[in-house]
JSON list of C-alpha atoms in Angstrom, two decimals:
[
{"chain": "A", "resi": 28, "resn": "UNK", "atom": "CA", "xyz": [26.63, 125.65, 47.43]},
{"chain": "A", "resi": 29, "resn": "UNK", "atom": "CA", "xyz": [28.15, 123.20, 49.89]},
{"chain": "A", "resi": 30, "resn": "UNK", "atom": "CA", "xyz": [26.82, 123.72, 53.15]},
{"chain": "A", "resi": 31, "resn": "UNK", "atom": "CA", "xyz": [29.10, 124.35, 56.04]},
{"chain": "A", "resi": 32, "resn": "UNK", "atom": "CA", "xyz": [29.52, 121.09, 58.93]},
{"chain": "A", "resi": 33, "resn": "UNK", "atom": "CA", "xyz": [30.16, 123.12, 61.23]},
{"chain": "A", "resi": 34, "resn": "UNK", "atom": "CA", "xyz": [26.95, 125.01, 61.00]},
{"chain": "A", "resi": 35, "resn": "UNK", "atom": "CA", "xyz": [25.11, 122.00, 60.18]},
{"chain": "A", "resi": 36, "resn": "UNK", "atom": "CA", "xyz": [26.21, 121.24, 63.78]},
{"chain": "A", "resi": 37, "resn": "UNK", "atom": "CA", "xyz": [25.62, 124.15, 66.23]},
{"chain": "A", "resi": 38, "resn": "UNK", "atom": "CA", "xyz": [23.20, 124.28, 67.94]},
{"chain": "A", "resi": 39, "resn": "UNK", "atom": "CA", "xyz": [19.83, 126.15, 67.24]},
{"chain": "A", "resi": 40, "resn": "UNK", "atom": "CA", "xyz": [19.72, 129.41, 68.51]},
{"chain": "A", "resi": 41, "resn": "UNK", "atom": "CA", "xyz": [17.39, 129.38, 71.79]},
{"chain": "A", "resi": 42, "resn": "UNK", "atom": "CA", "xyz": [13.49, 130.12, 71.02]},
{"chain": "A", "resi": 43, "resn": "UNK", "atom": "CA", "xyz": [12.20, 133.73, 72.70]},
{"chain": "A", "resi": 44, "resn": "UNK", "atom": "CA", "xyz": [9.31, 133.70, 74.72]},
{"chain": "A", "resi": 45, "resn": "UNK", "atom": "CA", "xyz": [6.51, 135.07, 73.00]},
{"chain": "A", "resi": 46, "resn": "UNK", "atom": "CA", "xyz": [5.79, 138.31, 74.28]},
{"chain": "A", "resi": 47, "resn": "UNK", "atom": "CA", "xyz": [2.88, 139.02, 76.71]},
{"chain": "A", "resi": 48, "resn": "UNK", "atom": "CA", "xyz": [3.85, 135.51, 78.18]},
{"chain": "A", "resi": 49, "resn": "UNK", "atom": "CA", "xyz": [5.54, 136.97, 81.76]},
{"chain": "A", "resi": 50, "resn": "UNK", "atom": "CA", "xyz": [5.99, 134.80, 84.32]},
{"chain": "A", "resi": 51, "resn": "UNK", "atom": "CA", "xyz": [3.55, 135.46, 87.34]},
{"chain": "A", "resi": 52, "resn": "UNK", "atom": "CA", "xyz": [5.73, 136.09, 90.61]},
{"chain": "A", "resi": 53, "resn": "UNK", "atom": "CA", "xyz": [4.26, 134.09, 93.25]},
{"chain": "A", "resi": 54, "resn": "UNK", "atom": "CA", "xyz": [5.09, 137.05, 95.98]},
{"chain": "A", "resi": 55, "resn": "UNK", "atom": "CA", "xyz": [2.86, 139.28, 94.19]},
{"chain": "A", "resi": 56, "resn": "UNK", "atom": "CA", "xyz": [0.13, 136.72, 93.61]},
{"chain": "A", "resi": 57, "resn": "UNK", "atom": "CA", "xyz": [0.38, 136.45, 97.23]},
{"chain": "A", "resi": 58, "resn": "UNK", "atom": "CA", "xyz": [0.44, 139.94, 98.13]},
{"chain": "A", "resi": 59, "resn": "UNK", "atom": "CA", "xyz": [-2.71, 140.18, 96.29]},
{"chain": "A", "resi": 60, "resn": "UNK", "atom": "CA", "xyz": [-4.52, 137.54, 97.87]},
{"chain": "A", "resi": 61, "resn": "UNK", "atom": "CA", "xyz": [-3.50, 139.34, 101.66]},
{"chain": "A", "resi": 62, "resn": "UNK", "atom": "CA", "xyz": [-4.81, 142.28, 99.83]},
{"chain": "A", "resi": 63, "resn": "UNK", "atom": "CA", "xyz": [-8.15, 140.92, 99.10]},
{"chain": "A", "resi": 64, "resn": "UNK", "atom": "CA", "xyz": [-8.70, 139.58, 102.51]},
{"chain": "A", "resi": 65, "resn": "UNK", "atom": "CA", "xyz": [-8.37, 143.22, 103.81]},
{"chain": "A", "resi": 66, "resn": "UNK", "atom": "CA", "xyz": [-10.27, 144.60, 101.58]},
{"chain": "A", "resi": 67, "resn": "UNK", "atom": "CA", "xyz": [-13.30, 142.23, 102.28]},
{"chain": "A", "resi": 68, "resn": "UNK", "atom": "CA", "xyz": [-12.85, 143.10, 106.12]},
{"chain": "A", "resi": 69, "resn": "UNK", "atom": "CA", "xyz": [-12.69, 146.82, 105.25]},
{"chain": "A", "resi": 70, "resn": "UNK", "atom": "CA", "xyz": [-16.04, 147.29, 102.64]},
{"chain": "A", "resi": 71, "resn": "UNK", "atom": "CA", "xyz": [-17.21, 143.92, 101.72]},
{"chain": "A", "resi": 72, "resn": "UNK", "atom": "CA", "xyz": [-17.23, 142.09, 98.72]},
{"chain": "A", "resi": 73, "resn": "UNK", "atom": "CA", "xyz": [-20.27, 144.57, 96.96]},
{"chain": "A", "resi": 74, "resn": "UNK", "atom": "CA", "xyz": [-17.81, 147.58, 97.48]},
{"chain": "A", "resi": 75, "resn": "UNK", "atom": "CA", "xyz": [-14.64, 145.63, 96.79]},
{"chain": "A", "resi": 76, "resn": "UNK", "atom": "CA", "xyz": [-12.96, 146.81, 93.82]},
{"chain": "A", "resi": 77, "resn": "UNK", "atom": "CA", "xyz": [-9.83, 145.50, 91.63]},
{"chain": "A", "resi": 78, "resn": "UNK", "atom": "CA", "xyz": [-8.46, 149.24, 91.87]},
{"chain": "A", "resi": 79, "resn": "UNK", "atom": "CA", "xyz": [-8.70, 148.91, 95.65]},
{"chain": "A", "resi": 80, "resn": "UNK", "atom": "CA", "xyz": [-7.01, 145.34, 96.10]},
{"chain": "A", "resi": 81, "resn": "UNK", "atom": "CA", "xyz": [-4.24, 146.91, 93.55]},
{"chain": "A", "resi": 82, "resn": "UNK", "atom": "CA", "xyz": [-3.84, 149.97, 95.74]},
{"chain": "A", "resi": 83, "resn": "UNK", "atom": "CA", "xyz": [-3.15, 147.36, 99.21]},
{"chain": "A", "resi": 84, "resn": "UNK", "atom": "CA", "xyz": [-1.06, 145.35, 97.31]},
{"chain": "A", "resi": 85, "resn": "UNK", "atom": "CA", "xyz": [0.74, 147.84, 96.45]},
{"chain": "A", "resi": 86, "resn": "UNK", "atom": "CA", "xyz": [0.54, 146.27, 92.47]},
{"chain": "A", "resi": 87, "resn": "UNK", "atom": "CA", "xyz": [-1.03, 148.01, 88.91]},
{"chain": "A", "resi": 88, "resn": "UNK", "atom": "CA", "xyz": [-4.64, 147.18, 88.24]},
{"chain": "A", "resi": 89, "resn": "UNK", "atom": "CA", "xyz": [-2.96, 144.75, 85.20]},
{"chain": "A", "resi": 90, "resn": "UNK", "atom": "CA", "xyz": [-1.43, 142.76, 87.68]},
{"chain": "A", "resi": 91, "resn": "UNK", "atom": "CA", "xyz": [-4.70, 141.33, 88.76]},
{"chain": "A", "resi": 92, "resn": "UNK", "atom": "CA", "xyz": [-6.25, 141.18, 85.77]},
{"chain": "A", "resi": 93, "resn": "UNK", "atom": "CA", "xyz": [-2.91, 138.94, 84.75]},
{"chain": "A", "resi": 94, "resn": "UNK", "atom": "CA", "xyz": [-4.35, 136.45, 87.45]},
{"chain": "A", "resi": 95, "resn": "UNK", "atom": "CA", "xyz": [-8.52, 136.53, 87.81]},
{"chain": "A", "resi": 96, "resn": "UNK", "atom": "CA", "xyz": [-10.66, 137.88, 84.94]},
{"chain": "A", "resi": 97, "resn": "UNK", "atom": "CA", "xyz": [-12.80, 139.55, 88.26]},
{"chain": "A", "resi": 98, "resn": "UNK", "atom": "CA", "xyz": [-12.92, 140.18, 91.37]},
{"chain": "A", "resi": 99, "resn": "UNK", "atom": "CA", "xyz": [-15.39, 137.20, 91.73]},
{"chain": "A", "resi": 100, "resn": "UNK", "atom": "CA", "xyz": [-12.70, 134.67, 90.37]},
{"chain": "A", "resi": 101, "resn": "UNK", "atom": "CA", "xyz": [-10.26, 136.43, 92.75]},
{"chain": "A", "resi": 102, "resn": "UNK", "atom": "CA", "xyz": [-12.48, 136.17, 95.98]},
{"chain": "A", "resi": 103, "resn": "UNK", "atom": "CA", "xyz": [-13.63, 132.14, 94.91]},
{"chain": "A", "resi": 104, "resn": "UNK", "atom": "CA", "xyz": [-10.01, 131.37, 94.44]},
{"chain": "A", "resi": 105, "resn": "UNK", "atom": "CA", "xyz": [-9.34, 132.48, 97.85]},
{"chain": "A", "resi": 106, "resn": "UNK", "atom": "CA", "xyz": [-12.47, 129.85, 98.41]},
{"chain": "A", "resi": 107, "resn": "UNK", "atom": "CA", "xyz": [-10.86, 127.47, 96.86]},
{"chain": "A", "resi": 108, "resn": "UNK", "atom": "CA", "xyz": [-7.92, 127.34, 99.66]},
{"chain": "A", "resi": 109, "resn": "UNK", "atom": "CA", "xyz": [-10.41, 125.95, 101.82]},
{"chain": "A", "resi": 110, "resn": "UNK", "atom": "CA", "xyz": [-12.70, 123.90, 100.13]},
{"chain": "A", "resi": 111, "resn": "UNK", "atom": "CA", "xyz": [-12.84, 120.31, 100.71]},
{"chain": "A", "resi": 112, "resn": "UNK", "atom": "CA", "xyz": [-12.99, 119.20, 97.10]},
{"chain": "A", "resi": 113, "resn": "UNK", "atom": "CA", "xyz": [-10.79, 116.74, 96.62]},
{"chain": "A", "resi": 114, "resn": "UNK", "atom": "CA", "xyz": [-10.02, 115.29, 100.48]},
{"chain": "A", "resi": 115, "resn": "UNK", "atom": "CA", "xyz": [-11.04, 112.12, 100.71]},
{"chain": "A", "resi": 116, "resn": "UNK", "atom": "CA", "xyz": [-14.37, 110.55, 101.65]},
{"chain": "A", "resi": 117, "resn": "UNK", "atom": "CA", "xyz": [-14.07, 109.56, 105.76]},
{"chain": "A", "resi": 118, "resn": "UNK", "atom": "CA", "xyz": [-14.46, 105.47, 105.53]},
{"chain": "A", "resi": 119, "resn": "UNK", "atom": "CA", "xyz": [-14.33, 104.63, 109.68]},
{"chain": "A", "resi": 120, "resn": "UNK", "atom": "CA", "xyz": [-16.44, 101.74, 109.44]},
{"chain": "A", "resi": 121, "resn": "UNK", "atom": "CA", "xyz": [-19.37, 102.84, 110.90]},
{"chain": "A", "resi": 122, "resn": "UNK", "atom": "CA", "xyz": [-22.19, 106.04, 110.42]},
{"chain": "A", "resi": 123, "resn": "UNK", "atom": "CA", "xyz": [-21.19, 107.67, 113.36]},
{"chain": "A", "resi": 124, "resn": "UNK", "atom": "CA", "xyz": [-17.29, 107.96, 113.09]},
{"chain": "A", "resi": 125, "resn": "UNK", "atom": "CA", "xyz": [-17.90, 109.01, 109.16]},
{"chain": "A", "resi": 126, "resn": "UNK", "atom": "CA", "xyz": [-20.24, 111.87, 110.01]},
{"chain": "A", "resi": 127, "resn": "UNK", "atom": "CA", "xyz": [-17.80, 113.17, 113.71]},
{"chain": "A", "resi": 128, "resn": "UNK", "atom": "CA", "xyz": [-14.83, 113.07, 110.58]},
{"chain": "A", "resi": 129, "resn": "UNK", "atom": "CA", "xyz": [-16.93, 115.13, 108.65]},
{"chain": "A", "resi": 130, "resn": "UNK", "atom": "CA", "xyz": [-17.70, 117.30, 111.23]},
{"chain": "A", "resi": 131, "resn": "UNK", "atom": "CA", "xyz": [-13.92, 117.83, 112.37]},
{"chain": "A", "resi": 132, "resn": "UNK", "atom": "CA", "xyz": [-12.94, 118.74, 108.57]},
{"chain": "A", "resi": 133, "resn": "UNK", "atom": "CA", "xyz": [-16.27, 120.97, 108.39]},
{"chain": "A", "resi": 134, "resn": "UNK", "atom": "CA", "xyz": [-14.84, 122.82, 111.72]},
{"chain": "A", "resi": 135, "resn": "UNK", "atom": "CA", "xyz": [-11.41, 123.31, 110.62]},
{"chain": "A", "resi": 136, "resn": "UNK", "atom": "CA", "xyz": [-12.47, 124.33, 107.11]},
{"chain": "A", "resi": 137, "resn": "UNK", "atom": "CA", "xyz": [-14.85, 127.16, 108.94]},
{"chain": "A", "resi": 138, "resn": "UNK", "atom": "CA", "xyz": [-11.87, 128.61, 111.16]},
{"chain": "A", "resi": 139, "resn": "UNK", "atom": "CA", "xyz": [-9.91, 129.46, 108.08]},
{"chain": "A", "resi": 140, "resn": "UNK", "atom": "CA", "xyz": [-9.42, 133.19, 108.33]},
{"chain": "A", "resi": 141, "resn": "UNK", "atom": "CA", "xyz": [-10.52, 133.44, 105.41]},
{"chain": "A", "resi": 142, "resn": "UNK", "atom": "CA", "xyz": [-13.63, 131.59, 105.43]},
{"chain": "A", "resi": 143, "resn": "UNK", "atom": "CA", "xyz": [-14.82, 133.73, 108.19]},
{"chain": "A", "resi": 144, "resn": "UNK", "atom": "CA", "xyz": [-14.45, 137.34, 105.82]},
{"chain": "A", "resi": 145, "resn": "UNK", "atom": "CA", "xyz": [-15.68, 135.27, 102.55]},
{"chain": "A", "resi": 146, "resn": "UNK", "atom": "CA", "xyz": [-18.42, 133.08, 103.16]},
{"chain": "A", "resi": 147, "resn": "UNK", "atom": "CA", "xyz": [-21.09, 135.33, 104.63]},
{"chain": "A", "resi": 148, "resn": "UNK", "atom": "CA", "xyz": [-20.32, 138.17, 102.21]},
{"chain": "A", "resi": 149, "resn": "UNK", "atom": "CA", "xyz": [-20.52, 135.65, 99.46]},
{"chain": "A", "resi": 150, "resn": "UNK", "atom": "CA", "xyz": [-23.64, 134.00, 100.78]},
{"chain": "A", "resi": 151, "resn": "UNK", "atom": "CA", "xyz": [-25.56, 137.71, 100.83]},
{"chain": "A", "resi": 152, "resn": "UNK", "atom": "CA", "xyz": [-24.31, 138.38, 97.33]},
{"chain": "A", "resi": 153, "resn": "UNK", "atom": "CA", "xyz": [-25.47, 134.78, 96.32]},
{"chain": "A", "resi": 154, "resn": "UNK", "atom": "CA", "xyz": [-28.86, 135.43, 96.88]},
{"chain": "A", "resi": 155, "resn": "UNK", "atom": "CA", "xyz": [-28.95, 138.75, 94.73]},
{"chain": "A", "resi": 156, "resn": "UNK", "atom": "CA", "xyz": [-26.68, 137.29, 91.69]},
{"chain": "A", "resi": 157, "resn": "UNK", "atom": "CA", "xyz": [-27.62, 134.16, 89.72]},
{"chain": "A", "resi": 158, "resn": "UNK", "atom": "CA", "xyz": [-23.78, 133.69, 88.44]},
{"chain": "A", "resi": 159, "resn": "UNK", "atom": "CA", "xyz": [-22.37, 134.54, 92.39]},
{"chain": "A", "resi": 160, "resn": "UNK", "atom": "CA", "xyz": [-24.60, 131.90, 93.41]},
{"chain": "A", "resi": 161, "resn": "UNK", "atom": "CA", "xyz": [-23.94, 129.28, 90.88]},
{"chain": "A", "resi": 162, "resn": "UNK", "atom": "CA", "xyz": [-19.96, 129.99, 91.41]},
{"chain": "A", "resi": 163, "resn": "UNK", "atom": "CA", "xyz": [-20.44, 129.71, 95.18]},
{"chain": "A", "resi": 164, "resn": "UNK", "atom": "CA", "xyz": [-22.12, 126.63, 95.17]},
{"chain": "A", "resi": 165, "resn": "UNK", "atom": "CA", "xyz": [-19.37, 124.83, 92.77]},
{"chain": "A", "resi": 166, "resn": "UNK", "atom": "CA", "xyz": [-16.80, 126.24, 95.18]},
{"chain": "A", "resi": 167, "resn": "UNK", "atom": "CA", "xyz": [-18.74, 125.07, 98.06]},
{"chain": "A", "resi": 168, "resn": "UNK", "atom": "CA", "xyz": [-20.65, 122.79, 98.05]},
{"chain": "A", "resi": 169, "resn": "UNK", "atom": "CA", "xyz": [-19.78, 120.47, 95.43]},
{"chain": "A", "resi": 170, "resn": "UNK", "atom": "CA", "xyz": [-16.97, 119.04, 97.35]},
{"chain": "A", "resi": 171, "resn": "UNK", "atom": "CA", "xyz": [-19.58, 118.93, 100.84]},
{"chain": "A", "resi": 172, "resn": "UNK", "atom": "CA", "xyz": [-22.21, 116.62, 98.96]},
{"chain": "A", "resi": 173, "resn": "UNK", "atom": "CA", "xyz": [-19.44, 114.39, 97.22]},
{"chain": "A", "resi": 174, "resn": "UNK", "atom": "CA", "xyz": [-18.59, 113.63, 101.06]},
{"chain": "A", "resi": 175, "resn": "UNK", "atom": "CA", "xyz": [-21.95, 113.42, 102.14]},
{"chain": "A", "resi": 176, "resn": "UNK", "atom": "CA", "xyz": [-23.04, 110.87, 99.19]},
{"chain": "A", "resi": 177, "resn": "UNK", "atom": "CA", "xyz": [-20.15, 108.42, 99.95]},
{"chain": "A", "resi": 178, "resn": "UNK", "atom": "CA", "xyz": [-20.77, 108.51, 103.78]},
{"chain": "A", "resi": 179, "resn": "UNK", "atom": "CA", "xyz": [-24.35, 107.46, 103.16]},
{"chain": "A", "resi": 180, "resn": "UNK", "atom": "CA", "xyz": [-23.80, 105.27, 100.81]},
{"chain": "A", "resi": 181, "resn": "UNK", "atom": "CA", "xyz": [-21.50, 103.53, 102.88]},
{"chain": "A", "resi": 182, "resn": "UNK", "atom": "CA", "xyz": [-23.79, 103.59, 105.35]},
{"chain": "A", "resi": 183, "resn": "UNK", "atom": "CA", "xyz": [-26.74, 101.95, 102.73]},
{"chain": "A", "resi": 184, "resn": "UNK", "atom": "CA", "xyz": [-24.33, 99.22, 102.23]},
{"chain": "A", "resi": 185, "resn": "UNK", "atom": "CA", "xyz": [-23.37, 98.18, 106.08]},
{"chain": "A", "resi": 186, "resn": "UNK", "atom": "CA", "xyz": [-27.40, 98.33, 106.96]},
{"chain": "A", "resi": 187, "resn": "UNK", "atom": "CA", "xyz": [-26.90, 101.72, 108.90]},
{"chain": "A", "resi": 188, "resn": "UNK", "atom": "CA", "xyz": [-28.95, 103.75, 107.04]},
{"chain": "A", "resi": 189, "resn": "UNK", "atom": "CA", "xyz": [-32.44, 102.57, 104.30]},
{"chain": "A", "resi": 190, "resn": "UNK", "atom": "CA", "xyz": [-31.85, 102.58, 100.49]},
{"chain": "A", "resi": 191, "resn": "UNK", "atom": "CA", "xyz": [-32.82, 105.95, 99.21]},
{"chain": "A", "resi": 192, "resn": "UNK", "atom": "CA", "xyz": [-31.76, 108.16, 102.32]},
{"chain": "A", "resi": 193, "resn": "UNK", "atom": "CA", "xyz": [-31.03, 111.88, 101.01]},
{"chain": "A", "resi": 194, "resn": "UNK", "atom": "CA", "xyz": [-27.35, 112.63, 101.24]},
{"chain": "A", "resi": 195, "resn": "UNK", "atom": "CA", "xyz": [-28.53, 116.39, 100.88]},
{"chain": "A", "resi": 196, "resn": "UNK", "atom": "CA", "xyz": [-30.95, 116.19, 103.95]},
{"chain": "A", "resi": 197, "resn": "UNK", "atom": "CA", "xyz": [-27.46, 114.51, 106.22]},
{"chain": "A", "resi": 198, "resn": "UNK", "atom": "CA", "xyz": [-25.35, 117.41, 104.70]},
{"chain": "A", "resi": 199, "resn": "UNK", "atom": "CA", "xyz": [-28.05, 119.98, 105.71]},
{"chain": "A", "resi": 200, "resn": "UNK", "atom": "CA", "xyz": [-28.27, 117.69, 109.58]},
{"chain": "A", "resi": 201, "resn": "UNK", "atom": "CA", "xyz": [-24.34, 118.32, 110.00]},
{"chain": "A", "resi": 202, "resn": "UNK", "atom": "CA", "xyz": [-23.15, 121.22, 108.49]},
{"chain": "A", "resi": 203, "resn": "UNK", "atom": "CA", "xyz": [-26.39, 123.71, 109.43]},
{"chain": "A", "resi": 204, "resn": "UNK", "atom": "CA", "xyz": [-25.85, 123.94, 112.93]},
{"chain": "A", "resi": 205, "resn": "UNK", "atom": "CA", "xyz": [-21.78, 123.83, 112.77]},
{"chain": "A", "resi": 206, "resn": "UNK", "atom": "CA", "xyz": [-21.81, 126.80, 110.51]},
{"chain": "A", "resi": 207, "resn": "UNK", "atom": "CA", "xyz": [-24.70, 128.76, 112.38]},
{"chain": "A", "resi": 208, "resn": "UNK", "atom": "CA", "xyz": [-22.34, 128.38, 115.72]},
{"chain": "A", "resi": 209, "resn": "UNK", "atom": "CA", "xyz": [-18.99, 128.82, 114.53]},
{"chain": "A", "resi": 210, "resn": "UNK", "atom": "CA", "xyz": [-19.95, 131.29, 111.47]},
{"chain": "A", "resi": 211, "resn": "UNK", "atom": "CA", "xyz": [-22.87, 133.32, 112.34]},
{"chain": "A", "resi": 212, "resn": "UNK", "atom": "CA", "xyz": [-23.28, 133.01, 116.58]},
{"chain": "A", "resi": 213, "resn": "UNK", "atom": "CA", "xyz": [-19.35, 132.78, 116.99]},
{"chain": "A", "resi": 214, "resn": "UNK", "atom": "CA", "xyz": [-19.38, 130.42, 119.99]},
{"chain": "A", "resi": 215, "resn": "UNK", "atom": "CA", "xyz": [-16.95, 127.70, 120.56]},
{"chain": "A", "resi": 216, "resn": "UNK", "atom": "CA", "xyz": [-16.96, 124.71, 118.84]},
{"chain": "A", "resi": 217, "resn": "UNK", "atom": "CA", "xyz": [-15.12, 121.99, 121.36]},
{"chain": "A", "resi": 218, "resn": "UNK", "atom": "CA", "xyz": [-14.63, 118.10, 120.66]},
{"chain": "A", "resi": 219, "resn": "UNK", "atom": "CA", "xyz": [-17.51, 117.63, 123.10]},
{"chain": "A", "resi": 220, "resn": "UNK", "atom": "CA", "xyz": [-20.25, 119.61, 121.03]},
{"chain": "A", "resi": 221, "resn": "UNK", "atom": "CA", "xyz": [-19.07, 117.83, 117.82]},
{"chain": "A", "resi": 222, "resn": "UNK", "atom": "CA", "xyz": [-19.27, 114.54, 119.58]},
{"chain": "A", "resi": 223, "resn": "UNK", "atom": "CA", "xyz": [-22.96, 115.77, 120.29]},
{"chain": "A", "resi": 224, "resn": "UNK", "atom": "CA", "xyz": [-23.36, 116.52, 117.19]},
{"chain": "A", "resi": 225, "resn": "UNK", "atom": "CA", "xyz": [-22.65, 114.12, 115.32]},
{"chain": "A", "resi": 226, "resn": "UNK", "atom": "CA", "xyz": [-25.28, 111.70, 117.91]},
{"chain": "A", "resi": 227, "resn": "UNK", "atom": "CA", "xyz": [-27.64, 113.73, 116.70]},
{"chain": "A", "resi": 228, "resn": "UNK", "atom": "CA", "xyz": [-27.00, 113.52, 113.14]},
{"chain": "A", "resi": 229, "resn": "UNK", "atom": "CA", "xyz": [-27.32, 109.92, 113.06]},
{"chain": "A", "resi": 230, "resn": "UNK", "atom": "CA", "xyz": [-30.24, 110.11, 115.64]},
{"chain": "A", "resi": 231, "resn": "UNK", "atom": "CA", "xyz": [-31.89, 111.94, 112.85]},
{"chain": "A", "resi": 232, "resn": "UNK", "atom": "CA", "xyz": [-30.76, 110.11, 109.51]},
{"chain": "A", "resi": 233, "resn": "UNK", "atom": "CA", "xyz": [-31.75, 106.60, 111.44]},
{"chain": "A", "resi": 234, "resn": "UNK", "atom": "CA", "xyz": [-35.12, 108.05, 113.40]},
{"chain": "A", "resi": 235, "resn": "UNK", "atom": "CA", "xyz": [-38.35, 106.28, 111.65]},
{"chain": "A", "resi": 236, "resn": "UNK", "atom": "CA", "xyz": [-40.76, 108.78, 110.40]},
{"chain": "A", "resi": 237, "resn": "UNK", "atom": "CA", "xyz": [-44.25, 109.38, 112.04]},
{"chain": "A", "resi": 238, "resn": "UNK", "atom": "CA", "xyz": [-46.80, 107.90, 110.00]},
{"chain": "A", "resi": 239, "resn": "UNK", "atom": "CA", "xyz": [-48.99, 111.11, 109.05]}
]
């Protein structure tokens, strides 16, 4: 049979999507993630339930499941908005101006409306579940230490700080006392107590240790 040039030359027919392969609206996705938010101010994460987020956003139960596999996923990706994985390290030139840069990102990171209803929920659940608290801390603090190891370091290598100085113990220096006053205490946090704060960060990385 001699085949036809002029079918030889259409074109192919366009290829269906497979099915189950729907396109996630981003105003839903959104309207879920304002529904989780009130949801975590109204019961808490414990109590927080996929029906209930589904019932605010005004969405089916499959919806969500389309997007997070839990409610945990849900409520870290909502962590993830905030997180500082992925900004880069503060390089001022000296210890001081690298940890005050830390310290503004760590403050403006901690106003986050968000951060405020997730953290401490998270942080009580953390310490009950093993796979809460090993989510958490990826979400976290991975991005927080990553900082904290390439300010010291840079610090190591302009004769700031002594070779072997724990970037954990400078993360714990900073961050501790921003989070227990802007997080837990709810006081202001003003230019002038970073300022401090950062002084005494470096006061306490640089301070010689009694001999015991």
């Amino acid at each position: 049979m001699t085949p036809d040039p002029a079918a030889a030359s259409a074109p192919a027919p366009a290829r269906r999507a497979p099915a189950g392969a729907a396109v996630l609206r981003a105003d839903v996705t959104e309207a879920i993630r304002d529904a989780v938010v009130e949801e975590l101010a109204a019961v808490g994460f414990s109590k927080m339930s996929i029906e209930g987020i589904a019932r605010r956003a005004g969405v089916g139960k499959t919806a969500v499941y389309r997007r997070w596999k839990s409610k945990l996923h849900l409520v870290l990706d909502l962590v993830g908005a905030f997180a500082v994985d992925g900004l880069p390290v503060p390089a001022t030139g000296s210890l001081y101006g690298d940890v005050r840069a830390l310290l503004e990102v760590m403050s403006h990171v901690l106003r986050h409306p968000v951060a405020s209803a997730v953290i401490p929920d998270l942080l009580v659940e953390a310490a009950r579940n093993p796979e809460i608290a090993d989510a958490v801390r990826g979400a976290l603090l991975d991005g927080q230490r990553r900082m904290a190891e390439g300010i010291v370091s840079g610090a190591v290598a302009r004769g700031e700080l002594a070779e072997g100085t724990d970037p954990g113990r400078a993360l714990d220096l900073a961050i501790g006392p921003l989070y227990w006053r802007q997080v837990v205490v709810r006081d202001e946090v003003t230019g002038g107590y970073l300022d401090d704060l950062a002084r005494s960060v470096v006061a306490g990385l640089t301070a010689t240790p009694p001999t015991p």
